[in-house]
Amino acid sequence: MTVPPRHPFYLDCDTGIDDALALAYLLAAPTARVAGIGTVSGNVSAAVGARNTLDLLQLAGHAHIPVALGAHDPQAGSFGGGAPWVHGDNGIGGVSLAPAVAELAPETAAEMLVRLAHEHPGTLRVLAIGPLTNIAEALRLEPALPQLVEEITIMGGAAFAPGNITPVAEANIHNDPEAAAEVLAASWNVTLVPLDATMASVLEEHHRQELLSSSAPVPRALGEMLGYYFRFYEGIFGRPCSAMHDPLAAALAVGAVKATVAPVVRAAVDTSSGPGRGQTICDLRGVHMGYPEQPGARCRVVLEVEGDFAAHLVETLLTFSESTTAALGLAGSAA
Ligand code: BDR
Ligand code: CA
């Protein structure tokens, strides 16, 4: 039997309930190997996000994966305090995890990304599921980054769909529009996973119950966190459930889920101070002609995906087993 190769990944995140699910998904994905993680302020501060990430890694038996602290403030202005009404005061829905023993890596998130890109030239995949401050900083540190990285997948933006932080802007892009503009303008092929796709990928209460009934601590902790997330999304969908933004981007990045509608178009970010600030302006005028090729376009905008993503996500997360974590002496560490 041939074992599929594992792609090295750099994950940039603002952990965050759906970030926690994306991280767990990536750890469980048979074709991914997480080489390093950087955090950025978004749902919580970069420091709180790093703490959550370290704690989750320990719970999952992956405490060896290095975590680097990234930018606290966006390029313009300062960190606005996060989104406790969505993710809870601690970013993971009030769930308390056993504090990690591991410490932060002795480098910034941007430095880690540049280092990993040099260590894995042409094969490193970047998954960015928070504001793009660290990625823009890495581009400035190493202008050849787009040539060194195999591909970058970004959860962010809203193409045809409305925004979730303003009528036209999505949170990750709105939290640092200047950085997002730089990242989209760089000469790499970007896969953008906007709200168009993620708001249609919904986890229901029966999925949450499946996670809660696992004998392993990671799915159980995620199920508990989702209780908080579901309460926020009840105000949007009218029932306890939630969109799966970051996990969907992770599944697309590892290739486990395929996009069914994903035109490659020109894309820019509004960095003005007007009502459009943070909007991702994707040139989708080809919609009526099956999206003809656009010269110079590099941004693949995922509008629709195949299959039942929620079922795939839960099935993957349930592969965390009691025996793995117990063998590592970590069972029961979700309080
Ligand atoms: C994005 O913003 C954050 O709240 C989520 O973690 C996700 O990355 C959705 O707009
Ligand atoms: Ca996120």
GROMACS .gro file of C-alpha atoms and ligand atoms in nm:
model
  346
    1MET     CA    1   0.000   0.000   0.000
    2THR     CA    2   0.142   0.342  -0.093
    3VAL     CA    3   0.116   0.603   0.178
    4PRO     CA    4   0.027   0.947   0.032
    5PRO     CA    5   0.295   1.213   0.090
    6ARG     CA    6   0.229   1.466   0.365
    7HIS     CA    7   0.253   1.831   0.254
    8PRO     CA    8   0.436   2.057   0.498
    9PHE     CA    9   0.207   2.336   0.622
   10TYR     CA   10   0.259   2.671   0.788
   11LEU     CA   11  -0.064   2.772   0.963
   12ASP     CA   12  -0.133   3.137   1.046
   13CYS     CA   13  -0.427   3.178   1.283
   14ASP     CA   14  -0.612   3.380   1.548
   15THR     CA   15  -0.734   3.088   1.760
   16GLY     CA   16  -1.058   3.126   1.780
   17ILE     CA   17  -1.323   2.848   1.790
   18ASP     CA   18  -1.330   2.775   1.417
   19ASP     CA   19  -0.950   2.813   1.409
   20ALA     CA   20  -0.935   2.542   1.678
   21LEU     CA   21  -1.144   2.315   1.456
   22ALA     CA   22  -0.924   2.392   1.154
   23LEU     CA   23  -0.609   2.315   1.353
   24ALA     CA   24  -0.751   1.985   1.475
   25TYR     CA   25  -0.862   1.902   1.119
   26LEU     CA   26  -0.514   1.972   0.985
   27LEU     CA   27  -0.354   1.755   1.255
   28ALA     CA   28  -0.591   1.472   1.165
   29ALA     CA   29  -0.558   1.508   0.786
   30PRO     CA   30  -0.351   1.220   0.646
   31THR     CA   31  -0.193   1.435   0.372
   32ALA     CA   32  -0.079   1.726   0.591
   33ARG     CA   33   0.211   1.777   0.829
   34VAL     CA   34   0.199   2.096   1.032
   35ALA     CA   35   0.557   2.228   1.032
   36GLY     CA   36   0.486   2.545   1.228
   37ILE     CA   37   0.213   2.779   1.345
   38GLY     CA   38   0.209   3.158   1.382
   39THR     CA   39  -0.057   3.360   1.557
   40VAL     CA   40  -0.199   3.703   1.485
   41SER     CA   41  -0.449   3.927   1.663
   42GLY     CA   42  -0.803   3.884   1.534
   43ASN     CA   43  -1.062   3.687   1.730
   44VAL     CA   44  -0.832   3.735   2.032
   45SER     CA   45  -0.490   3.893   2.075
   46ALA     CA   46  -0.196   3.716   1.913
   47ALA     CA   47  -0.074   3.623   2.264
   48VAL     CA   48  -0.405   3.466   2.372
   49GLY     CA   49  -0.428   3.291   2.035
   50ALA     CA   50  -0.079   3.148   2.087
   51ARG     CA   51  -0.173   3.021   2.434
   52ASN     CA   52  -0.487   2.854   2.295
   53THR     CA   53  -0.284   2.701   2.013
   54LEU     CA   54  -0.019   2.559   2.248
   55ASP     CA   55  -0.287   2.416   2.479
   56LEU     CA   56  -0.473   2.256   2.190
   57LEU     CA   57  -0.154   2.106   2.049
   58GLN     CA   58  -0.078   1.949   2.386
   59LEU     CA   59  -0.431   1.812   2.414
   60ALA     CA   60  -0.393   1.661   2.068
   61GLY     CA   61  -0.056   1.503   2.146
   62HIS     CA   62   0.133   1.736   1.907
   63ALA     CA   63   0.317   1.955   2.159
   64HIS     CA   64   0.633   1.930   1.947
   65ILE     CA   65   0.491   2.160   1.675
   66PRO     CA   66   0.650   2.507   1.716
   67VAL     CA   67   0.420   2.806   1.774
   68ALA     CA   68   0.547   3.159   1.706
   69LEU     CA   69   0.390   3.480   1.829
   70GLY     CA   70   0.293   3.715   1.547
   71ALA     CA   71   0.171   4.071   1.511
   72HIS     CA   72  -0.038   4.224   1.788
   73ASP     CA   73  -0.149   4.527   1.587
   74PRO     CA   74  -0.263   4.558   1.225
   75GLN     CA   75  -0.058   4.771   0.985
   76ALA     CA   76  -0.279   5.075   1.037
   77GLY     CA   77  -0.414   5.142   1.385
   78SER     CA   78  -0.422   4.905   1.677
   79PHE     CA   79  -0.586   4.576   1.779
   80GLY     CA   80  -0.952   4.636   1.853
   81GLY     CA   81  -0.999   4.375   2.129
   82GLY     CA   82  -1.123   4.076   1.930
   83ALA     CA   83  -1.469   3.921   1.909
   84PRO     CA   84  -1.562   3.782   2.254
   85TRP     CA   85  -1.932   3.778   2.160
   86VAL     CA   86  -1.847   3.522   1.889
   87HIS     CA   87  -1.560   3.322   2.042
   88GLY     CA   88  -1.583   3.394   2.417
   89ASP     CA   89  -1.348   3.594   2.638
   90ASN     CA   90  -1.072   3.332   2.611
   91GLY     CA   91  -1.133   3.275   2.238
   92ILE     CA   92  -1.236   2.911   2.281
   93GLY     CA   93  -1.587   2.955   2.415
   94GLY     CA   94  -1.489   2.959   2.781
   95VAL     CA   95  -1.357   2.601   2.766
   96SER     CA   96  -1.050   2.563   2.985
   97LEU     CA   97  -0.773   2.338   2.861
   98ALA     CA   98  -0.478   2.211   3.062
   99PRO     CA   99  -0.202   2.474   3.026
  100ALA     CA  100   0.068   2.369   2.782
  101VAL     CA  101   0.415   2.291   2.905
  102ALA     CA  102   0.574   2.395   2.574
  103GLU     CA  103   0.684   2.754   2.527
  104LEU     CA  104   0.671   2.987   2.229
  105ALA     CA  105   0.930   2.953   1.952
  106PRO     CA  106   1.218   3.205   1.966
  107GLU     CA  107   1.113   3.378   1.641
  108THR     CA  108   0.823   3.583   1.517
  109ALA     CA  109   0.548   3.429   1.307
  110ALA     CA  110   0.674   3.609   0.996
  111GLU     CA  111   1.030   3.485   1.061
  112MET     CA  112   0.899   3.132   1.107
  113LEU     CA  113   0.714   3.145   0.775
  114VAL     CA  114   1.024   3.268   0.593
  115ARG     CA  115   1.242   3.002   0.760
  116LEU     CA  116   1.000   2.721   0.672
  117ALA     CA  117   0.972   2.845   0.313
  118HIS     CA  118   1.351   2.816   0.281
  119GLU     CA  119   1.353   2.473   0.448
  120HIS     CA  120   1.082   2.342   0.212
  121PRO     CA  121   1.139   2.534  -0.113
  122GLY     CA  122   0.854   2.484  -0.356
  123THR     CA  123   0.659   2.249  -0.128
  124LEU     CA  124   0.544   2.456   0.170
  125ARG     CA  125   0.173   2.527   0.178
  126VAL     CA  126   0.048   2.828   0.370
  127LEU     CA  127  -0.295   2.831   0.530
  128ALA     CA  128  -0.395   3.175   0.663
  129ILE     CA  129  -0.715   3.180   0.869
  130GLY     CA  130  -0.675   3.511   1.051
  131PRO     CA  131  -0.592   3.869   0.949
  132LEU     CA  132  -0.301   3.876   0.703
  133THR     CA  133  -0.061   4.095   0.905
  134ASN     CA  134   0.206   3.822   0.950
  135ILE     CA  135   0.191   3.712   0.588
  136ALA     CA  136   0.241   4.069   0.464
  137GLU     CA  137   0.532   4.110   0.707
  138ALA     CA  138   0.688   3.787   0.577
  139LEU     CA  139   0.657   3.919   0.219
  140ARG     CA  140   0.853   4.226   0.325
  141LEU     CA  141   1.117   4.011   0.501
  142GLU     CA  142   1.155   3.781   0.200
  143PRO     CA  143   1.034   3.924  -0.132
  144ALA     CA  144   1.098   3.584  -0.296
  145LEU     CA  145   0.839   3.421  -0.068
  146PRO     CA  146   0.583   3.377  -0.351
  147GLN     CA  147   0.838   3.172  -0.547
  148LEU     CA  148   0.936   2.961  -0.243
  149VAL     CA  149   0.583   2.870  -0.132
  150GLU     CA  150   0.385   2.606  -0.324
  151GLU     CA  151   0.048   2.767  -0.258
  152ILE     CA  152  -0.139   2.990  -0.016
  153THR     CA  153  -0.498   2.939   0.092
  154ILE     CA  154  -0.670   3.223   0.271
  155MET     CA  155  -0.999   3.220   0.459
  156GLY     CA  156  -1.128   3.566   0.400
  157GLY     CA  157  -1.336   3.805   0.202
  158ALA     CA  158  -1.682   3.811   0.054
  159ALA     CA  159  -1.726   3.797  -0.324
  160PHE     CA  160  -2.099   3.795  -0.411
  161ALA     CA  161  -2.197   3.737  -0.048
  162PRO     CA  162  -2.251   4.013   0.208
  163GLY     CA  163  -1.981   4.080   0.464
  164ASN     CA  164  -1.997   3.970   0.827
  165ILE     CA  165  -1.838   4.273   0.993
  166THR     CA  166  -1.972   4.547   0.766
  167PRO     CA  167  -2.225   4.510   0.483
  168VAL     CA  168  -1.937   4.436   0.243
  169ALA     CA  169  -1.634   4.330   0.452
  170GLU     CA  170  -1.538   3.998   0.612
  171ALA     CA  171  -1.363   3.999   0.951
  172ASN     CA  172  -1.016   3.866   0.859
  173ILE     CA  173  -0.974   4.115   0.575
  174HIS     CA  174  -1.141   4.402   0.761
  175ASN     CA  175  -0.906   4.354   1.059
  176ASP     CA  176  -0.606   4.446   0.840
  177PRO     CA  177  -0.706   4.563   0.490
  178GLU     CA  178  -0.359   4.706   0.413
  179ALA     CA  179  -0.195   4.368   0.481
  180ALA     CA  180  -0.461   4.186   0.278
  181ALA     CA  181  -0.408   4.422  -0.016
  182GLU     CA  182  -0.034   4.348  -0.008
  183VAL     CA  183  -0.088   3.973   0.009
  184LEU     CA  184  -0.336   3.968  -0.280
  185ALA     CA  185  -0.106   4.187  -0.490
  186ALA     CA  186   0.198   3.956  -0.446
  187SER     CA  187   0.298   3.728  -0.732
  188TRP     CA  188   0.168   3.398  -0.595
  189ASN     CA  189  -0.136   3.194  -0.676
  190VAL     CA  190  -0.387   3.252  -0.400
  191THR     CA  191  -0.691   3.044  -0.318
  192LEU     CA  192  -0.938   3.272  -0.144
  193VAL     CA  193  -1.210   3.100   0.058
  194PRO     CA  194  -1.470   3.372   0.119
  195LEU     CA  195  -1.800   3.382   0.303
  196ASP     CA  196  -1.975   3.274  -0.019
  197ALA     CA  197  -1.847   2.920   0.043
  198THR     CA  198  -1.805   2.916   0.421
  199MET     CA  199  -2.153   3.041   0.512
  200ALA     CA  200  -2.292   2.749   0.310
  201SER     CA  201  -2.082   2.497   0.506
  202VAL     CA  202  -2.279   2.460   0.825
  203LEU     CA  203  -2.233   2.234   1.128
  204GLU     CA  204  -2.561   2.134   1.297
  205GLU     CA  205  -2.642   2.038   1.656
  206HIS     CA  206  -2.639   1.664   1.575
  207HIS     CA  207  -2.281   1.703   1.449
  208ARG     CA  208  -2.186   1.874   1.775
  209GLN     CA  209  -2.344   1.591   1.973
  210GLU     CA  210  -2.133   1.340   1.777
  211LEU     CA  211  -1.818   1.527   1.880
  212LEU     CA  212  -1.934   1.548   2.242
  213SER     CA  213  -2.000   1.175   2.258
  214SER     CA  214  -1.644   1.087   2.152
  215SER     CA  215  -1.425   0.911   2.407
  216ALA     CA  216  -1.128   1.129   2.300
  217PRO     CA  217  -1.058   1.469   2.460
  218VAL     CA  218  -0.999   1.669   2.139
  219PRO     CA  219  -1.342   1.616   1.975
  220ARG     CA  220  -1.509   1.659   2.314
  221ALA     CA  221  -1.334   1.992   2.379
  222LEU     CA  222  -1.428   2.112   2.028
  223GLY     CA  223  -1.790   2.009   2.086
  224GLU     CA  224  -1.794   2.214   2.407
  225MET     CA  225  -1.646   2.519   2.231
  226LEU     CA  226  -1.907   2.490   1.958
  227GLY     CA  227  -2.183   2.536   2.216
  228TYR     CA  228  -2.068   2.898   2.254
  229TYR     CA  229  -2.021   2.948   1.877
  230PHE     CA  230  -2.367   2.805   1.804
  231ARG     CA  231  -2.528   3.063   2.035
  232PHE     CA  232  -2.378   3.345   1.828
  233TYR     CA  233  -2.482   3.187   1.498
  234GLU     CA  234  -2.835   3.122   1.623
  235GLY     CA  235  -2.885   3.498   1.575
  236ILE     CA  236  -2.788   3.459   1.209
  237PHE     CA  237  -2.934   3.123   1.103
  238GLY     CA  238  -3.227   3.108   1.347
  239ARG     CA  239  -3.123   2.769   1.488
  240PRO     CA  240  -2.826   2.639   1.689
  241CYS     CA  241  -2.560   2.571   1.426
  242SER     CA  242  -2.254   2.748   1.284
  243ALA     CA  243  -2.070   2.829   0.965
  244MET     CA  244  -1.737   2.650   0.926
  245HIS     CA  245  -1.508   2.920   0.788
  246ASP     CA  246  -1.157   2.810   0.882
  247PRO     CA  247  -1.210   2.431   0.866
  248LEU     CA  248  -1.340   2.462   0.509
  249ALA     CA  249  -1.028   2.655   0.408
  250ALA     CA  250  -0.816   2.382   0.572
  251ALA     CA  251  -0.996   2.106   0.383
  252LEU     CA  252  -0.948   2.289   0.052
  253ALA     CA  253  -0.580   2.348   0.131
  254VAL     CA  254  -0.512   1.979   0.194
  255GLY     CA  255  -0.713   1.885  -0.116
  256ALA     CA  256  -0.969   1.672   0.070
  257VAL     CA  257  -1.256   1.893  -0.052
  258LYS     CA  258  -1.276   2.019  -0.410
  259ALA     CA  259  -1.417   2.349  -0.527
  260THR     CA  260  -1.694   2.318  -0.786
  261VAL     CA  261  -1.714   2.689  -0.873
  262ALA     CA  262  -1.384   2.873  -0.832
  263PRO     CA  263  -1.300   3.128  -1.102
  264VAL     CA  264  -0.947   3.268  -1.121
  265VAL     CA  265  -0.997   3.643  -1.126
  266ARG     CA  266  -0.835   3.973  -1.045
  267ALA     CA  267  -0.891   4.065  -0.681
  268ALA     CA  268  -0.810   4.372  -0.476
  269VAL     CA  269  -0.890   4.502  -0.130
  270ASP     CA  270  -1.048   4.837  -0.049
  271THR     CA  271  -0.810   5.020   0.185
  272SER     CA  272  -1.002   5.346   0.181
  273SER     CA  273  -1.153   5.483   0.500
  274GLY     CA  274  -1.505   5.484   0.355
  275PRO     CA  275  -1.788   5.233   0.394
  276GLY     CA  276  -1.614   4.991   0.157
  277ARG     CA  277  -1.305   4.953   0.377
  278GLY     CA  278  -1.197   4.587   0.389
  279GLN     CA  279  -1.411   4.477   0.095
  280THR     CA  280  -1.256   4.217  -0.136
  281ILE     CA  281  -1.328   4.338  -0.486
  282CYS     CA  282  -1.325   4.028  -0.704
  283ASP     CA  283  -1.381   4.075  -1.076
  284LEU     CA  284  -1.668   3.833  -1.124
  285ARG     CA  285  -1.816   4.005  -1.429
  286GLY     CA  286  -1.752   3.687  -1.630
  287VAL     CA  287  -2.026   3.505  -1.435
  288HIS     CA  288  -2.261   3.511  -1.736
  289MET     CA  289  -1.998   3.362  -1.970
  290GLY     CA  290  -1.863   3.081  -1.749
  291TYR     CA  291  -1.579   3.301  -1.622
  292PRO     CA  292  -1.350   3.346  -1.926
  293GLU     CA  293  -0.978   3.373  -1.853
  294GLN     CA  294  -0.857   3.711  -1.722
  295PRO     CA  295  -0.502   3.807  -1.820
  296GLY     CA  296  -0.288   3.857  -1.512
  297ALA     CA  297  -0.546   3.708  -1.275
  298ARG     CA  298  -0.404   3.496  -0.992
  299CYS     CA  299  -0.675   3.471  -0.728
  300ARG     CA  300  -0.889   3.157  -0.728
  301VAL     CA  301  -1.209   3.255  -0.552
  302VAL     CA  302  -1.395   2.956  -0.410
  303LEU     CA  303  -1.767   3.018  -0.450
  304GLU     CA  304  -1.901   2.663  -0.409
  305VAL     CA  305  -1.762   2.329  -0.294
  306GLU     CA  306  -1.860   1.967  -0.351
  307GLY     CA  307  -2.021   1.726  -0.106
  308ASP     CA  308  -2.127   1.725   0.256
  309PHE     CA  309  -1.848   1.919   0.425
  310ALA     CA  310  -1.991   1.900   0.779
  311ALA     CA  311  -2.003   1.519   0.765
  312HIS     CA  312  -1.645   1.506   0.633
  313LEU     CA  313  -1.524   1.742   0.906
  314VAL     CA  314  -1.686   1.546   1.189
  315GLU     CA  315  -1.566   1.214   1.049
  316THR     CA  316  -1.209   1.349   1.033
  317LEU     CA  317  -1.220   1.499   1.384
  318LEU     CA  318  -1.352   1.173   1.528
  319THR     CA  319  -1.031   1.000   1.418
  320PHE     CA  320  -0.868   1.152   1.727
  321SER     CA  321  -0.876   0.854   1.957
  322GLU     CA  322  -0.860   0.807   2.332
  323SER     CA  323  -0.578   0.557   2.285
  324THR     CA  324  -0.351   0.812   2.105
  325THR     CA  325  -0.390   1.078   2.371
  326ALA     CA  326  -0.385   0.828   2.659
  327ALA     CA  327  -0.059   0.685   2.526
  328LEU     CA  328   0.084   1.035   2.546
  329GLY     CA  329  -0.046   1.078   2.901
  330LEU     CA  330  -0.284   1.356   2.802
  331ALA     CA  331  -0.628   1.201   2.829
  332GLY     CA  332  -0.890   1.399   3.017
  333SER     CA  333  -0.700   1.726   3.008
  334ALA     CA  334  -0.998   1.922   2.877
  335ALA     CA  335  -1.153   2.060   3.193
  336BDR     C1  336  -1.322   3.456   1.006
  336BDR     O1  337  -1.315   3.552   1.112
  336BDR     C2  338  -1.290   3.487   1.234
  336BDR     O2  339  -1.383   3.525   1.332
  336BDR     C3  340  -1.301   3.340   1.209
  336BDR     O3  341  -1.208   3.267   1.287
  336BDR     C4  342  -1.272   3.326   1.062
  336BDR     O4  343  -1.136   3.313   1.037
  336BDR     C5  344  -1.463   3.453   0.953
  336BDR     O5  345  -1.501   3.579   0.905
  337CA      CA  346  -0.980   3.262   1.219
   0.00000   0.00000   0.00000
